[in-house]
Tab-separated table of C-alpha atoms in Angstrom:
chain	number	residue	atom	x	y	z
A	1	MET	CA	0.000	0.000	0.000
A	2	HIS	CA	2.740	2.428	0.930
A	3	GLU	CA	4.553	1.939	-2.398
A	4	LYS	CA	1.972	4.161	-4.135
A	5	LEU	CA	2.515	6.921	-1.592
A	6	ILE	CA	6.310	6.684	-1.923
A	7	ALA	CA	5.964	6.885	-5.731
A	8	TYR	CA	3.634	9.892	-5.337
A	9	ILE	CA	6.146	11.711	-3.106
A	10	ARG	CA	8.936	11.006	-5.598
A	11	GLN	CA	6.747	12.333	-8.421
A	12	TYR	CA	6.221	15.655	-6.625
A	13	ALA	CA	9.641	16.098	-5.031
A	14	ASN	CA	12.927	16.221	-6.881
A	15	LEU	CA	14.742	15.514	-3.618
A	16	PRO	CA	15.802	11.931	-2.894
A	17	LEU	CA	14.143	9.777	-0.235
A	18	THR	CA	16.549	7.764	1.888
A	19	SER	CA	15.623	4.289	3.079
A	20	GLU	CA	15.354	5.711	6.628
A	21	GLU	CA	12.926	8.396	5.430
A	22	GLN	CA	10.861	5.799	3.578
A	23	ALA	CA	10.710	3.659	6.719
A	24	LEU	CA	9.533	6.671	8.725
A	25	ILE	CA	6.796	7.371	6.156
A	26	VAL	CA	5.649	3.737	6.261
A	27	ALA	CA	5.624	3.771	10.077
A	28	THR	CA	3.647	7.037	10.241
A	29	PHE	CA	0.927	6.580	7.598
A	30	GLN	CA	-1.660	4.071	8.830
A	31	PRO	CA	-3.855	1.994	6.485
A	32	LYS	CA	-7.620	2.495	6.662
A	33	LYS	CA	-10.396	0.859	4.663
A	34	LEU	CA	-13.829	2.344	4.056
A	35	ARG	CA	-16.832	0.545	2.641
A	36	LYS	CA	-18.911	2.290	-0.003
A	37	LYS	CA	-20.966	5.102	1.618
A	38	GLN	CA	-18.926	4.951	4.848
A	39	TYR	CA	-17.871	8.341	6.204
A	40	PHE	CA	-14.279	9.495	6.463
A	41	LEU	CA	-15.518	12.782	7.952
A	42	GLN	CA	-18.990	13.960	8.985
A	43	GLU	CA	-20.250	17.526	9.130
A	44	GLY	CA	-19.819	18.911	12.643
A	45	ASP	CA	-16.768	16.776	13.468
A	46	VAL	CA	-13.234	18.165	13.563
A	47	CYS	CA	-11.137	16.702	10.735
A	48	LYS	CA	-8.413	14.713	12.494
A	49	TYR	CA	-6.806	13.020	9.491
A	50	ALA	CA	-5.670	13.549	5.947
A	51	GLY	CA	-6.030	10.450	3.821
A	52	PHE	CA	-4.015	9.533	0.735
A	53	ILE	CA	-6.263	7.430	-1.504
A	54	VAL	CA	-4.531	4.248	-2.621
A	55	LYS	CA	-7.632	2.642	-4.150
A	56	GLY	CA	-11.214	3.806	-4.538
A	57	ALA	CA	-13.240	6.980	-4.962
A	58	MET	CA	-14.591	9.530	-2.508
A	59	ARG	CA	-16.509	12.792	-2.514
A	60	GLN	CA	-16.486	15.860	-0.287
A	61	TYR	CA	-19.759	17.745	-0.011
A	62	SER	CA	-22.002	19.946	2.072
A	63	VAL	CA	-25.753	19.526	2.562
A	64	ASP	CA	-27.996	22.604	2.501
A	65	ASP	CA	-31.136	23.268	4.562
A	66	LYS	CA	-33.281	21.589	1.903
A	67	GLY	CA	-31.187	18.421	1.945
A	68	ALA	CA	-29.450	19.050	-1.394
A	69	GLU	CA	-25.824	17.945	-1.667
A	70	HIS	CA	-23.210	20.341	-3.021
A	71	ILE	CA	-20.061	18.509	-4.136
A	72	VAL	CA	-16.846	20.464	-3.599
A	73	HIS	CA	-14.307	17.725	-4.392
A	74	LEU	CA	-14.246	14.440	-6.245
A	75	LEU	CA	-11.378	12.220	-5.161
A	76	ILE	CA	-9.809	9.085	-6.636
A	77	GLU	CA	-6.471	7.296	-6.421
A	78	ASN	CA	-3.510	9.607	-5.714
A	79	TYR	CA	-5.789	12.327	-4.324
A	80	TRP	CA	-5.928	13.499	-0.712
A	81	ALA	CA	-9.107	13.498	1.392
A	82	ASN	CA	-9.111	16.223	4.016
A	83	ASP	CA	-10.943	19.327	5.228
A	84	ARG	CA	-7.996	21.695	5.502
A	85	GLU	CA	-9.931	24.443	7.301
A	86	SER	CA	-11.232	22.079	9.972
A	87	SER	CA	-7.910	20.317	10.558
A	88	THR	CA	-5.897	23.556	10.643
A	89	MET	CA	-8.304	25.670	12.712
A	90	LEU	CA	-9.618	22.739	14.802
A	91	THR	CA	-13.173	23.822	13.985
A	92	PRO	CA	-16.194	21.651	13.194
A	93	SER	CA	-16.260	20.723	9.530
A	94	LYS	CA	-18.935	22.063	7.189
A	95	TYR	CA	-18.401	19.006	4.995
A	96	ASN	CA	-18.960	15.308	4.747
A	97	ILE	CA	-16.357	13.117	3.082
A	98	ASP	CA	-17.504	9.612	2.221
A	99	ALA	CA	-16.460	6.680	0.098
A	100	TRP	CA	-18.240	6.441	-3.235
A	101	GLU	CA	-16.551	3.082	-3.822
A	102	ASP	CA	-14.846	0.709	-1.407
A	103	THR	CA	-11.717	2.713	-0.606
A	104	GLU	CA	-8.257	2.089	0.829
A	105	LEU	CA	-6.401	5.038	2.343
A	106	LEU	CA	-3.228	5.836	4.185
A	107	ILE	CA	-4.090	8.278	6.964
A	108	ILE	CA	-2.008	10.754	8.937
A	109	THR	CA	-2.765	13.406	11.562
A	110	ARG	CA	-1.847	17.045	11.008
A	111	ALA	CA	0.775	16.879	13.792
A	112	GLU	CA	2.337	13.779	12.219
A	113	MET	CA	2.402	15.460	8.800
A	114	LEU	CA	4.073	18.571	10.201
A	115	ASP	CA	6.635	16.349	11.940
A	116	LEU	CA	7.393	14.470	8.700
A	117	MET	CA	7.739	17.762	6.822
A	118	GLU	CA	10.400	18.851	9.341
A	119	LYS	CA	12.281	15.566	9.172
A	120	ILE	CA	11.948	14.760	5.458
A	121	PRO	CA	12.749	17.558	2.965
A	122	ALA	CA	11.026	15.664	0.127
A	123	MET	CA	7.745	15.674	2.119
A	124	ALA	CA	7.967	19.431	2.659
A	125	GLN	CA	8.646	19.958	-1.030
A	126	MET	CA	5.727	17.691	-1.991
A	127	ILE	CA	3.311	19.602	0.275
A	128	TYR	CA	4.511	22.940	-1.099
A	129	LEU	CA	3.988	21.839	-4.721
A	130	MET	CA	0.618	20.251	-3.901
A	131	ASP	CA	-0.517	23.485	-2.243
A	132	GLU	CA	0.537	25.522	-5.282
A	133	ARG	CA	-1.273	23.215	-7.706
A	134	ASN	CA	-4.345	23.099	-5.483
A	135	ALA	CA	-4.487	26.911	-5.316
A	136	ILE	CA	-4.225	27.109	-9.113
A	137	ALA	CA	-6.922	24.457	-9.593
A	138	ASN	CA	-9.268	26.207	-7.150
A	139	GLN	CA	-8.700	29.550	-8.870
A	140	ARG	CA	-9.442	28.025	-12.287
A	141	ARG	CA	-12.561	26.298	-10.967
A	142	LEU	CA	-13.851	29.505	-9.377
A	143	ASN	CA	-13.232	31.437	-12.594
A	144	SER	CA	-14.937	28.759	-14.654
A	145	THR	CA	-17.939	28.702	-12.314
A	146	ILE	CA	-18.493	32.467	-12.484
A	147	SER	CA	-17.457	33.008	-16.118
A	148	ASN	CA	-18.366	29.963	-18.205
A	149	THR	CA	-21.609	28.509	-19.432
A	150	ALA	CA	-22.702	25.102	-18.157
A	151	GLU	CA	-21.664	23.630	-21.526
A	152	LYS	CA	-18.167	25.085	-21.295
A	153	ARG	CA	-17.759	23.935	-17.665
A	154	TYR	CA	-18.688	20.380	-18.613
A	155	GLU	CA	-16.428	20.463	-21.677
A	156	GLU	CA	-13.449	21.557	-19.549
A	157	PHE	CA	-14.275	18.997	-16.856
A	158	ALA	CA	-14.579	16.150	-19.378
A	159	SER	CA	-11.329	17.185	-21.038
A	160	ASN	CA	-9.336	17.606	-17.813
A	161	HIS	CA	-10.864	14.756	-15.769
A	162	PRO	CA	-12.199	12.009	-18.060
A	163	GLN	CA	-11.543	9.435	-15.309
A	164	PHE	CA	-14.187	11.084	-13.098
A	165	ILE	CA	-16.865	10.615	-15.758
A	166	GLN	CA	-16.232	6.866	-15.616
A	167	ARG	CA	-16.281	6.697	-11.812
A	168	PHE	CA	-19.077	9.020	-10.696
A	169	PRO	CA	-22.740	9.137	-11.751
A	170	GLN	CA	-24.269	12.045	-13.617
A	171	HIS	CA	-25.998	13.632	-10.589
A	172	ILE	CA	-22.702	13.871	-8.678
A	173	ILE	CA	-20.866	15.393	-11.641
A	174	ALA	CA	-23.740	17.871	-12.111
A	175	SER	CA	-23.506	18.907	-8.439
A	176	PHE	CA	-19.733	19.325	-8.734
A	177	LEU	CA	-20.241	21.578	-11.783
A	178	GLY	CA	-23.002	23.556	-10.072
A	179	ILE	CA	-25.695	22.578	-12.568
A	180	THR	CA	-28.792	20.395	-12.459
A	181	LYS	CA	-28.657	16.790	-13.608
A	182	GLU	CA	-31.248	17.689	-16.270
A	183	THR	CA	-28.921	20.367	-17.660
A	184	LEU	CA	-26.026	17.913	-17.659
A	185	SER	CA	-28.163	15.321	-19.416
A	186	ARG	CA	-29.080	17.872	-22.107
A	187	ILE	CA	-25.439	18.908	-22.548
A	188	ARG	CA	-24.314	15.295	-22.906
A	189	LYS	CA	-27.057	14.544	-25.451
A	190	GLN	CA	-26.054	17.571	-27.492
A	191	GLY	CA	-22.429	16.434	-27.358
A	192	THR	CA	-23.239	13.026	-28.852
A	193	LYS	CA	-25.060	14.555	-31.839
C-alpha cells in the first residue's frame, strides 16, 4: 500500500528519499479501509486526518437546509481526502467526506504530517507543490464557475478529468459543476449529436 505513496512523493519532489525516510513514512501513515458510503468525515466533526487514496473513490460535499448535496471535491487514487480548514483551525467541519466506492487510504494526523515535513525535505517539497497546484486548480474552478456557461464547464471537466466521468454518476458530476442533472443530461445529449 505504501509503495503508491512513496511513488507519489517522488513524483512531486525532486529531492531523494533515503531508506530511513521511507521507513519513517511507512511507520507514520496508517492503512484504513472504508466501505462504499462509509464516512471518512462527517459535518460537525473536527477533521483529524488527511487520507491519501490508494484505491477507490470519494466525494467531499455539504448539505444545505433543503437536503441538497453540493459537491466540492471528487477524489480518486492519488488524491488526498481532508478538510484543511477544519484540521488547521480545529473547527467543526462544514463538509462530509464519504467513500463512493470501497476505498483504501493511508491516513495521517496534522501533527504527524508537520513532523514528517520537518524531518523529510522531500515531504515538505511535496506539500509545497501540492498546495501551489491546489491553489491554481481552485482559482481556475472559481473562474470557470463564475465566467463559463454550463456547456463550457462540462467540456473543460470532461477534457481535464475524463476518469471522473467513468467513476461518478451524472448527478454527482452535475452537483460538482453547479448545474442540475437535467442540464447535464441535455449537454451530454447535445455532445453526442
